[in-house]
CSV table of C-alpha atoms in Angstrom, one decimal:
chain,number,residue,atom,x,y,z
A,1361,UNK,CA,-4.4,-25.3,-0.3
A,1362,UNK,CA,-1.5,-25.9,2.2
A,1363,UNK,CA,1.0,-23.0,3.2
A,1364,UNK,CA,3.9,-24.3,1.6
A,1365,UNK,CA,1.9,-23.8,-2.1
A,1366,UNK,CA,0.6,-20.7,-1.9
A,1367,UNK,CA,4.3,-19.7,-1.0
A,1368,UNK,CA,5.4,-21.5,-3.8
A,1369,UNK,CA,2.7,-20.0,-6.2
A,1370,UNK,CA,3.3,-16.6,-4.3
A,1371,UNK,CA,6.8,-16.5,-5.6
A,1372,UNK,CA,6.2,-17.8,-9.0
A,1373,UNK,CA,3.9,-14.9,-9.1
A,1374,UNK,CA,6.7,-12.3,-7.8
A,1375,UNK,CA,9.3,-14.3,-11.0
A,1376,UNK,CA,6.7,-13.4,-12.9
A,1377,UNK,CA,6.2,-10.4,-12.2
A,1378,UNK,CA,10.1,-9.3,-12.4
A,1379,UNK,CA,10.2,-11.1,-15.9
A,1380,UNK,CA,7.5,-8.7,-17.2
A,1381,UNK,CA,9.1,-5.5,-16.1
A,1382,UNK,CA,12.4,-6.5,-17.7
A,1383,UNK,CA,10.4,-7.5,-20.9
A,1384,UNK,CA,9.0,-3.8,-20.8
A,1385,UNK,CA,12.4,-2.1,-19.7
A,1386,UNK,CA,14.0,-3.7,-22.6
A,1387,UNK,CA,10.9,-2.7,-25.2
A,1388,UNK,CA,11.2,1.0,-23.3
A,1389,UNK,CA,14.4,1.1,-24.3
A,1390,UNK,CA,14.1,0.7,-27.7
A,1391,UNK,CA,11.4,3.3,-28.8
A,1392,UNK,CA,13.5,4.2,-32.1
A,1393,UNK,CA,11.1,1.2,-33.1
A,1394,UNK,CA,8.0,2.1,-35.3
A,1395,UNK,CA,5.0,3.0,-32.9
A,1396,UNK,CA,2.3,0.8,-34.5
A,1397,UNK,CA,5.4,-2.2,-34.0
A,1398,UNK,CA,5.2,-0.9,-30.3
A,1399,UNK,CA,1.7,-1.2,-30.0
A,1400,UNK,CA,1.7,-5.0,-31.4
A,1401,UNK,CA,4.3,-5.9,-28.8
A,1402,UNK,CA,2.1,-4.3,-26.4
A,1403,UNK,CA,-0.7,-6.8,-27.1
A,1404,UNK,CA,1.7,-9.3,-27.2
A,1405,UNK,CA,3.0,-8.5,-23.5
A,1406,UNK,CA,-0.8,-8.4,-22.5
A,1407,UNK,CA,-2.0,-11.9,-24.1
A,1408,UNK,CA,1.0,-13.2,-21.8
A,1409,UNK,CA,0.8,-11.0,-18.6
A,1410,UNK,CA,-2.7,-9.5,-18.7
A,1411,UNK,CA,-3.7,-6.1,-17.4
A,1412,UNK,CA,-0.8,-5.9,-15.3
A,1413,UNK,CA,1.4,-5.4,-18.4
A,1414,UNK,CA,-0.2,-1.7,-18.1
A,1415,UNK,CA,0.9,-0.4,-15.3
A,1416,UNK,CA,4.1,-0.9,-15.5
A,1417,UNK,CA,4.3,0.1,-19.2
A,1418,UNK,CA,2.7,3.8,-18.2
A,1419,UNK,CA,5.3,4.0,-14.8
A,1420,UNK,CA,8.3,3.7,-17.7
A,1421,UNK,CA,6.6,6.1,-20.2
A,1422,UNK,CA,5.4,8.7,-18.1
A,1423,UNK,CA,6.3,7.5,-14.1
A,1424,UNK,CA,3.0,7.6,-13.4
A,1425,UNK,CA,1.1,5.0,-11.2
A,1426,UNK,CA,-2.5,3.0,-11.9
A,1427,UNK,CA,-4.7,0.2,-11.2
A,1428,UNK,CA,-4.2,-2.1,-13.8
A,1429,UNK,CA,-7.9,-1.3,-14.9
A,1430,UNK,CA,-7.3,2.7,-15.5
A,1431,UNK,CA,-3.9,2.0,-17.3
A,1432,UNK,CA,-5.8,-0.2,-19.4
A,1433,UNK,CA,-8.3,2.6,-20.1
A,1434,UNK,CA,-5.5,5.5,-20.5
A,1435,UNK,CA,-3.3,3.3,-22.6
A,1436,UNK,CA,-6.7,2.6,-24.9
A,1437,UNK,CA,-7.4,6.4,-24.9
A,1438,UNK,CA,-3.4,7.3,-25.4
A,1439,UNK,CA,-3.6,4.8,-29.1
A,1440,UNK,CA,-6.9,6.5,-29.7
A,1441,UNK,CA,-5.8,9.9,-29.5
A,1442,UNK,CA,-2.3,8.6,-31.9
A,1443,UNK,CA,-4.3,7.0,-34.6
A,1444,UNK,CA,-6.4,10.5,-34.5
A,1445,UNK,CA,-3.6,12.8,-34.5
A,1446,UNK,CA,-1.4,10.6,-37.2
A,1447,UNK,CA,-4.8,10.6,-39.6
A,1448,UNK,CA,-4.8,14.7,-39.2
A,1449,UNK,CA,-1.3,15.1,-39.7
A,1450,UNK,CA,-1.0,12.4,-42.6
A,1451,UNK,CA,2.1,11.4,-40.8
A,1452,UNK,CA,3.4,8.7,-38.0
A,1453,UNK,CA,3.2,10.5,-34.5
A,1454,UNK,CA,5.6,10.0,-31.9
A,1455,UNK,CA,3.7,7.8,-29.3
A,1456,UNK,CA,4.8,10.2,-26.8
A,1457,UNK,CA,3.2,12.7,-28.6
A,1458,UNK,CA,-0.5,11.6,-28.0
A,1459,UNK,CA,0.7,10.7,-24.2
A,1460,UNK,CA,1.9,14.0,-22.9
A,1461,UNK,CA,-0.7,15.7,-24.7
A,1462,UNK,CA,-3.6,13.3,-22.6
A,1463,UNK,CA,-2.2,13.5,-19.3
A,1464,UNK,CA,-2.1,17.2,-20.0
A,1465,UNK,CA,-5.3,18.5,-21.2
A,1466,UNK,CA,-7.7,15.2,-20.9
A,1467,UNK,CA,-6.1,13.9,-17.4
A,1468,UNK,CA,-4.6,16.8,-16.2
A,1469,UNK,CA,-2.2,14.8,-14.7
A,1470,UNK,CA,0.9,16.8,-15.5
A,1471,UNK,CA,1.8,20.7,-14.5
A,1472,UNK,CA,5.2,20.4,-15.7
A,1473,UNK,CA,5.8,17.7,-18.1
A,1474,UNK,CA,10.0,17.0,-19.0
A,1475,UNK,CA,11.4,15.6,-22.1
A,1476,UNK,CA,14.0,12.6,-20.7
A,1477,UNK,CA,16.0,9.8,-22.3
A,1478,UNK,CA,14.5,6.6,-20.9
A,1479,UNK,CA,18.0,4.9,-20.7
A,1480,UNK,CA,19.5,8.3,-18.9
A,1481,UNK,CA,16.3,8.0,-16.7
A,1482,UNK,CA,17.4,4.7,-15.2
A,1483,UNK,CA,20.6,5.5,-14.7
A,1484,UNK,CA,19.2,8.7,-12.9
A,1485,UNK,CA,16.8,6.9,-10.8
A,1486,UNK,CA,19.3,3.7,-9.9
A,1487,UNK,CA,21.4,7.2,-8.7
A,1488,UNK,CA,18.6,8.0,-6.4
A,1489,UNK,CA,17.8,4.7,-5.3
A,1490,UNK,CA,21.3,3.0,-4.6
A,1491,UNK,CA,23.3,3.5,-2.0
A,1492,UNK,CA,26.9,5.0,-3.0
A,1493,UNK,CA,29.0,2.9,-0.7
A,1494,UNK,CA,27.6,-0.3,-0.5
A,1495,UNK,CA,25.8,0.1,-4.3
A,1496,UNK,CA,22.6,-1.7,-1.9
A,1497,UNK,CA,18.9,0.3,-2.2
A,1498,UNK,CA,18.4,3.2,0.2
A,1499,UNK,CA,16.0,3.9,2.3
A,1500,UNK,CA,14.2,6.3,-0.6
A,1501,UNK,CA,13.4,2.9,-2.6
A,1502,UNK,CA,12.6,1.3,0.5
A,1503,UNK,CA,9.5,3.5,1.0
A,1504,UNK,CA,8.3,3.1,-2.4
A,1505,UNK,CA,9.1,-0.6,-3.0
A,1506,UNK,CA,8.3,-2.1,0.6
A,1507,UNK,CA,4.4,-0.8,0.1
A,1508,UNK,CA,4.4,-2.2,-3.7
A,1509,UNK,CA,5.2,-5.8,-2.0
A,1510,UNK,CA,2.9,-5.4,0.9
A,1511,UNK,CA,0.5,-5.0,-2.0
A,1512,UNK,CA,1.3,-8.2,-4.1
A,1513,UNK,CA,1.5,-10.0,-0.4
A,1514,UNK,CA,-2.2,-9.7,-0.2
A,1515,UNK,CA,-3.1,-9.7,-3.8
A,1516,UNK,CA,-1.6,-13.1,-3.9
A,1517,UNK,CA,-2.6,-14.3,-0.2
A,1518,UNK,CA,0.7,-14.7,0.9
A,1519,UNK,CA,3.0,-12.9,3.0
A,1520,UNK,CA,6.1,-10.6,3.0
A,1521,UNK,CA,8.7,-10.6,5.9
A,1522,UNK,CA,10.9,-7.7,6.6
A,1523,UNK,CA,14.7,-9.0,9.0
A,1524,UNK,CA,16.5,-5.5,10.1
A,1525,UNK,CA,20.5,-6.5,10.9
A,1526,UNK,CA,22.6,-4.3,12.3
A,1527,UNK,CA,26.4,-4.9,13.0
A,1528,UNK,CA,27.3,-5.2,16.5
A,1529,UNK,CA,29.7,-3.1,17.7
A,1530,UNK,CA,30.6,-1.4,14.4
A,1531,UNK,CA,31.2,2.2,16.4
A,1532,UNK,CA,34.2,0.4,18.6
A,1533,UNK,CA,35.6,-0.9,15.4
A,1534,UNK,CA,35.4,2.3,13.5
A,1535,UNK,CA,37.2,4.2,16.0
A,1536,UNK,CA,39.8,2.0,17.2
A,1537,UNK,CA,40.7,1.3,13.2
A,1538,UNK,CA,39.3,4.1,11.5
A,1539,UNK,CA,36.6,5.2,8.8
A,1540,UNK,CA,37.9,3.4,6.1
A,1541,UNK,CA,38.5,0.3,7.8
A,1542,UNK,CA,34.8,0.6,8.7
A,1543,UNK,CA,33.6,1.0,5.1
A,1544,UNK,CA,35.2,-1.6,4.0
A,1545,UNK,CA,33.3,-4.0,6.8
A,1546,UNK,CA,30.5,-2.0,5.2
A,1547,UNK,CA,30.9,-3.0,1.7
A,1548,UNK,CA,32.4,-6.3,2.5
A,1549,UNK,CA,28.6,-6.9,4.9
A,1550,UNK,CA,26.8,-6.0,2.1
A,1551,UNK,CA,28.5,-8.4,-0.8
A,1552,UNK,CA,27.7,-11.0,1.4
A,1553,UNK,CA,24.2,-10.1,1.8
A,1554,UNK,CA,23.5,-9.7,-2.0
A,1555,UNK,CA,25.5,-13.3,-2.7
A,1556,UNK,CA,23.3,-15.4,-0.1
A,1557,UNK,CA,19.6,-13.9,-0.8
A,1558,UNK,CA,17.0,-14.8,-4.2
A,1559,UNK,CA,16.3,-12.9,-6.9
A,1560,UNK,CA,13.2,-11.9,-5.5
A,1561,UNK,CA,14.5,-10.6,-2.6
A,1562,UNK,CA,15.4,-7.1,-1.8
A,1563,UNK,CA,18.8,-6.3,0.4
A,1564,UNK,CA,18.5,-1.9,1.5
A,1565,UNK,CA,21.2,-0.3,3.2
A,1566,UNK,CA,18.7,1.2,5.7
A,1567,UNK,CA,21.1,3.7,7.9
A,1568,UNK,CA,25.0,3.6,9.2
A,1569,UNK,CA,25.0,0.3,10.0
A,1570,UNK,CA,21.7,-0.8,9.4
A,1571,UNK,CA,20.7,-3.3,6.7
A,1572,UNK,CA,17.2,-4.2,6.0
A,1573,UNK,CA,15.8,-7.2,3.9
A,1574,UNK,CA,12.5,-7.4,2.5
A,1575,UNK,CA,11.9,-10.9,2.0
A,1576,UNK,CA,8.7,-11.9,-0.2
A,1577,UNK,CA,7.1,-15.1,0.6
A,1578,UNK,CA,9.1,-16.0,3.4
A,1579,UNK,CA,7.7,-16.7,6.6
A,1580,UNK,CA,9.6,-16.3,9.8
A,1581,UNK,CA,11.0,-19.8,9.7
A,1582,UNK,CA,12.8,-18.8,6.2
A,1583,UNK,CA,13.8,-15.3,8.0
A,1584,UNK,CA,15.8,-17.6,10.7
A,1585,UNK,CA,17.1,-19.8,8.2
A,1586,UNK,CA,18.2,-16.8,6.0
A,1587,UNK,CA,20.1,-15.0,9.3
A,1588,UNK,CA,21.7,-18.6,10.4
A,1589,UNK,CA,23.3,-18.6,7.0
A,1590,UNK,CA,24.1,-15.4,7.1
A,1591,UNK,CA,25.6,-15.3,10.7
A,1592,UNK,CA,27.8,-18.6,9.7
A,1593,UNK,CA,29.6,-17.0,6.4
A,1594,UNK,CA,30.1,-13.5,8.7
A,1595,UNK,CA,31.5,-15.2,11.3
A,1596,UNK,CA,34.0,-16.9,8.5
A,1597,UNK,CA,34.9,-14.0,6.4
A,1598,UNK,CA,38.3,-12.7,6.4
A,1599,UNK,CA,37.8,-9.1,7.5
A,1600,UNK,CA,41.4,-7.0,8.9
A,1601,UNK,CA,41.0,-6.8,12.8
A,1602,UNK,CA,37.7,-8.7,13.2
A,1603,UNK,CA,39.5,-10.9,16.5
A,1604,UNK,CA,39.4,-7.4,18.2
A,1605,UNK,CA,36.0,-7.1,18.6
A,1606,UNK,CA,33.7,-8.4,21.6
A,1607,UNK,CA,32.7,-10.8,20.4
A,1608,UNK,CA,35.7,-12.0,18.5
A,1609,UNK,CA,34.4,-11.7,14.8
A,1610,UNK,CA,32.5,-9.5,13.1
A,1611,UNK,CA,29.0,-10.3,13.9
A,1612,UNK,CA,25.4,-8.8,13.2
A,1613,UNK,CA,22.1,-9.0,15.5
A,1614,UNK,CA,19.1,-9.1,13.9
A,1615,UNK,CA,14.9,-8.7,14.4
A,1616,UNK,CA,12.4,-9.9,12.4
A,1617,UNK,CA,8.4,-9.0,11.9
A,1618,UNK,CA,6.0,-10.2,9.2
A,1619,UNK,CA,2.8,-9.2,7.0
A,1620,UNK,CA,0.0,-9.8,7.3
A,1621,UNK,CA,0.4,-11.4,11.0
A,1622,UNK,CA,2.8,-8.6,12.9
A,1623,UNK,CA,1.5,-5.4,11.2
A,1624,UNK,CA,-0.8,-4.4,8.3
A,1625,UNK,CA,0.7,-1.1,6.8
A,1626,UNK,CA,4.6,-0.5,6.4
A,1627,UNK,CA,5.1,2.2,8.9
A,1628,UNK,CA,4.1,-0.2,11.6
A,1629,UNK,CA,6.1,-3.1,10.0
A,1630,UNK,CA,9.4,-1.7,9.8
A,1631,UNK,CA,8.6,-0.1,13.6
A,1632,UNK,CA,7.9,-4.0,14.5
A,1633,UNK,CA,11.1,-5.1,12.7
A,1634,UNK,CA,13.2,-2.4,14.4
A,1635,UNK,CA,11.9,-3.2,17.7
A,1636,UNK,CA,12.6,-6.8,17.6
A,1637,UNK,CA,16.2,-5.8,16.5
A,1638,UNK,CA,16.6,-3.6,19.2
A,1639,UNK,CA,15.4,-6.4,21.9
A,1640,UNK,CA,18.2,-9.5,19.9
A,1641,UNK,CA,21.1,-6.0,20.8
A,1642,UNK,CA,19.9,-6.1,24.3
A,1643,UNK,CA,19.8,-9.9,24.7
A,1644,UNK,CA,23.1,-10.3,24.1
A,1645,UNK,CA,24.0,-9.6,20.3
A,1646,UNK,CA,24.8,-12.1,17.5
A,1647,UNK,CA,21.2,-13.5,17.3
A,1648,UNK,CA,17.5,-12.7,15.8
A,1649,UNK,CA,14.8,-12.0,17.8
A,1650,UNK,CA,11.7,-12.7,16.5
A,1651,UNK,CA,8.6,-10.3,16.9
A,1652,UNK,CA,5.9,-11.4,18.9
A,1653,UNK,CA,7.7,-13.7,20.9
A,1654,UNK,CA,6.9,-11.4,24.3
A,1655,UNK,CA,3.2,-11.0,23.8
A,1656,UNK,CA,1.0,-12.4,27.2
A,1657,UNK,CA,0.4,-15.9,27.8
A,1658,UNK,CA,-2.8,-17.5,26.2
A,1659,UNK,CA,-5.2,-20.0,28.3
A,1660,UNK,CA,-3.6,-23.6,28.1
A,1661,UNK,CA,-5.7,-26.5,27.4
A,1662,UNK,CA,-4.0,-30.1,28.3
A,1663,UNK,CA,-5.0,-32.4,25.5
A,1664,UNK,CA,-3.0,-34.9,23.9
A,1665,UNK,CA,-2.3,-34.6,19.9
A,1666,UNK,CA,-0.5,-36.6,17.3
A,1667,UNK,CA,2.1,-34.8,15.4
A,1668,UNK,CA,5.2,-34.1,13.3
A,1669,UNK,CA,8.0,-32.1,13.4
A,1670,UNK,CA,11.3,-31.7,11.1
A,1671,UNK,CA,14.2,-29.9,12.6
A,1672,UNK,CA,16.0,-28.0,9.5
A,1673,UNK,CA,15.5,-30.6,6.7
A,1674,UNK,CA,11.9,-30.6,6.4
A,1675,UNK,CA,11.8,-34.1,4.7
A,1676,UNK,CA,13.6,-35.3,7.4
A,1677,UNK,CA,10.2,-35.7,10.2
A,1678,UNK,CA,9.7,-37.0,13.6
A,1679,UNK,CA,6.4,-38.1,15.4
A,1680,UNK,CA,5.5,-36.4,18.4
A,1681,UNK,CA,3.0,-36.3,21.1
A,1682,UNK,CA,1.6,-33.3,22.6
A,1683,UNK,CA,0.5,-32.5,26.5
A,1684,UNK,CA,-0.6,-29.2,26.3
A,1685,UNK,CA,-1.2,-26.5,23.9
A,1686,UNK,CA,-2.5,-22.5,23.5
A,1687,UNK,CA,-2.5,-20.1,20.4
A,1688,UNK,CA,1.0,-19.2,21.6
A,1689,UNK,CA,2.8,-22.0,22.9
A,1690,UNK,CA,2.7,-26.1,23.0
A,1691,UNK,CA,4.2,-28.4,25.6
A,1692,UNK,CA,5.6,-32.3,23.5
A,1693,UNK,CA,7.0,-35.2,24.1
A,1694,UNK,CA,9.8,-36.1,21.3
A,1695,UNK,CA,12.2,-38.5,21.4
A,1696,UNK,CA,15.6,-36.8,21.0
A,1697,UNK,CA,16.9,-33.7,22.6
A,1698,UNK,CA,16.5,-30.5,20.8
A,1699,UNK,CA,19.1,-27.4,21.6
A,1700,UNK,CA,17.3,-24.2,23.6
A,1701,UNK,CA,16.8,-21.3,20.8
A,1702,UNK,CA,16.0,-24.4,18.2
A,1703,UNK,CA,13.1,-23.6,15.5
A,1704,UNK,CA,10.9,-27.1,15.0
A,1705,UNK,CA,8.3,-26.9,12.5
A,1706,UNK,CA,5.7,-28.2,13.8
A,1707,UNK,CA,2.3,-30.6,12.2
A,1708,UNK,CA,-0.6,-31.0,14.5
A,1709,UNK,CA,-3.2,-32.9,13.6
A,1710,UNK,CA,-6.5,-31.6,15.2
A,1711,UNK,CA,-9.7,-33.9,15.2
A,1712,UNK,CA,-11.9,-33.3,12.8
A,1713,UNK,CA,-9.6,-31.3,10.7
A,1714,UNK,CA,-9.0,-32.1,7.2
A,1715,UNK,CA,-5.2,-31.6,7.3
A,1716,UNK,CA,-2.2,-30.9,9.9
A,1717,UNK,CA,-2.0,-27.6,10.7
A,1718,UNK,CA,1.5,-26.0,11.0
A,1719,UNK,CA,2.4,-25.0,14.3
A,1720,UNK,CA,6.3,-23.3,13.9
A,1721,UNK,CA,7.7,-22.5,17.2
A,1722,UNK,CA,11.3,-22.1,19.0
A,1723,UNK,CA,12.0,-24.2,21.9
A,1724,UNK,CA,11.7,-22.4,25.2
A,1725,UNK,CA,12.3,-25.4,27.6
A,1726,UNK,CA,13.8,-29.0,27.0
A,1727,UNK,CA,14.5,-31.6,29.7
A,1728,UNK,CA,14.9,-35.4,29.7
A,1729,UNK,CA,11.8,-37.3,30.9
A,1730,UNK,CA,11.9,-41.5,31.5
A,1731,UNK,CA,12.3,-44.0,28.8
A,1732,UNK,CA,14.6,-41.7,27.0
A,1733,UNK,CA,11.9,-39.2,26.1
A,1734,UNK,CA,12.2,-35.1,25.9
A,1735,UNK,CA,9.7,-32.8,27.4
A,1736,UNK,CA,10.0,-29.8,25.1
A,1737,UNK,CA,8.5,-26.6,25.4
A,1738,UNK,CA,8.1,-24.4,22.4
A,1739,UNK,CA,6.8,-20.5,21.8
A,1740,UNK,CA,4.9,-20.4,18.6
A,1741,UNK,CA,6.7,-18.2,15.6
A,1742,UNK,CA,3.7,-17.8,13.1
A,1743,UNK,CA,0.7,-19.7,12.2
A,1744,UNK,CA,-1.4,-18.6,8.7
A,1745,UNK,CA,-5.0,-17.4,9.7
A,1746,UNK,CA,-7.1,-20.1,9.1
A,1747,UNK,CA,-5.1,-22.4,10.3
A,1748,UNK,CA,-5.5,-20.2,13.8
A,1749,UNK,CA,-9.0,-19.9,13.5
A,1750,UNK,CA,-9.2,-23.7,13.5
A,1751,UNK,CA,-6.6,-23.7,16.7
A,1752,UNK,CA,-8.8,-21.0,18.5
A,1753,UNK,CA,-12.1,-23.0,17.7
A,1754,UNK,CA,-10.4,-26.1,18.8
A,1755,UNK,CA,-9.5,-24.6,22.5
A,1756,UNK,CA,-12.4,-22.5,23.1
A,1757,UNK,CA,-14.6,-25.6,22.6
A,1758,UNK,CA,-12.2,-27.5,25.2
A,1759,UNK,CA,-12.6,-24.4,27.3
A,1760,UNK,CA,-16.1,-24.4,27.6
A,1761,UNK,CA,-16.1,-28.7,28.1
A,1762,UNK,CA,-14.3,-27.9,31.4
């Protein structure tokens, strides 16, 4: 299966996933229902969503976590101990009833159990979660929610890229015009952030002047195209005093890492992400760096390839030829010149494989050959891991021919 589907089945996966939650939130929310009528929409919920219907069904009734598997079992356990306590009584229970009294005294799972209004519970926990200024998640629902979508990442195969922007020179602007001038850049970065990214994305005010996107599904070819969008409506916006600064307009540098292929817990992701945001500040500002892009040279092998690539539009593709290559960097000939800083996305075809591989990289070098030709050099961004095996299999068998 290419790259470009499991993305696309990745994400349907996420819609899904949102869709179910605001199924249960709405059902959570409406417990004035008869239980046994609760209990049929339960099924209901499952014969659509599966096991994963119980999870998040137990976080809203008692904001606990499981495996879909042991919310399965509790929630069986949780109707068996209603029907039970009902028959005794001779009288409908309370669904919660049979709940606090399991995780109690069969689970042990609760020392201090509290009574709360589901509907006053969201608004308490968006209170928590949001940022007061900017109304953008904090960094408290960042730690929570950044794991969760590592988790779906590799459940579904895919991948889950986090893009850290920071606003350059936002301490000169707040002292030369003041606090509240500086909030309202604040608020006004942050509308514009929540009006240019999907529904499954997730936009956190991480710190001051920090922002922090966790982007699902997107590798870091989407992350550049999210920031060059981003970058072009800042630089537009009508914000009081923004011809003062440097760089005459309010402007935002950014870094970028990605899991699985940068890091494989959060802690090290976000450190990734911040450090590539720290290297795009001291390049210059008003750019994205991406991670990985200074790691060591790999061996080179000069081999000539057939190819594609599609600069932006990806229907839009050229042929190329290749006259060297490594795991991180190829050397082609194109015929049209390509600015420095340019993302291709790249297709090799490698013999003996059954399709192109992608081979994404930003253009490091580009200078007119003979016959109106380019020689352009480019740094590789990401490539999935199979498709790298095949690349490293491919040069160490070229190596070892020499």
């Amino acid at each position: 299966m290419s790259e470009e589907r499991q993305n696309v089945e990745a994400e349907e996966q996420w819609q899904r996933e949102q869709e179910m939650e605001r199924s249960l939130r709405e059902l959570m929310q409406g417990l004035v229902i008869p239980d046994e009528k609760l209990a049929e929409d339960i099924v209901l919920l499952e014969s659509h969503y599966g096991h994963d219907i119980y999870p998040t069904l137990l976080y809203y009734l008692c904001h606990l976590r499981y495996s879909p598997e042991d919310a399965k079992r509790h929630w069986d356990n949780i109707l068996k101990l209603h029907q039970k306590m009902s028959s005794n009584l001779d009288m409908e229970v309370d669904i919660r009833v049979p709940l606090v009294s399991y995780f109690i005294h069969d689970e042990k799972s609760f020392d201090q159990p509290t009574l709360i209004e589901i509907v006053f519970f969201e608004k308490m926990q968006e209170s928590v979660y949001r940022d007061e200024l900017t109304t953008l998640y904090n960094y408290r629902y960042l730690k929570e929610h950044l794991a969760q979508e590592m988790q779906r990442a590799k459940r579904y195969g895919s991948m889950v890229s986090l893009m850290m922007l920071d606003i350059d020179d936002f301490k000169m602007y707040n002292d030369r015009h003041g606090h509240e001038a500086g909030n309202h850049v604040l608020v006004k970065f942050a509308d514009l952030i929540k009006a240019n990214i999907r529904g499954v994305d997730t936009a956190v005010r991480y710190g001051g002047e920090e922002f922090l996107l966790i982007l699902p599904t997107t590798g870091k070819i989407g992350v550049v195209t999210v920031y060059e969008r981003l970058q072009k409506i800042l630089r537009k916006a009508r914000i009081k005093h923004a011809d003062q600064q440097p760089l005459g307009a309010i402007t935002a540098s950014a870094g970028v890492a990605t899991f699985p292929a940068d890091a494989d817990n959060a802690t090290e992701l976000l450190q990734h992400t911040d450090n590539a945001m720290y290297v795009a500040k001291k390049s210059g500002k008003d750019r994205i760096y991406i991670y990985g892009d200074n790691r060591r040279s790999h061996q080179r092998i000069d081999v000539q390839l057939e190819g594609s690539y599609a600069l932006g539009d990806p229907a839009q593709r050229h042929s190329l030829r290749t006259i060297n290559i490594s795991e991180g960097g190829v050397l082609v000939v194109i015929e049209e010149q390509v600015p420095d800083g340019a993302i291709m996305d790249i297709l090799l075809t490698l013999p003996d494989a059954r399709q192109a591989i992608p081979f994404p990289g930003r253009v490091i070098r580009n200078e007119s050959i003979d016959d109106g030709n380019y020689l352009v050099g480019l740094r590789v961004v990401e490539i999935p891991t199979q498709d790298r095996l095949q690349l490293q299999n491919f040069i160490g068998k070229n190596l070892l021919e020499e």
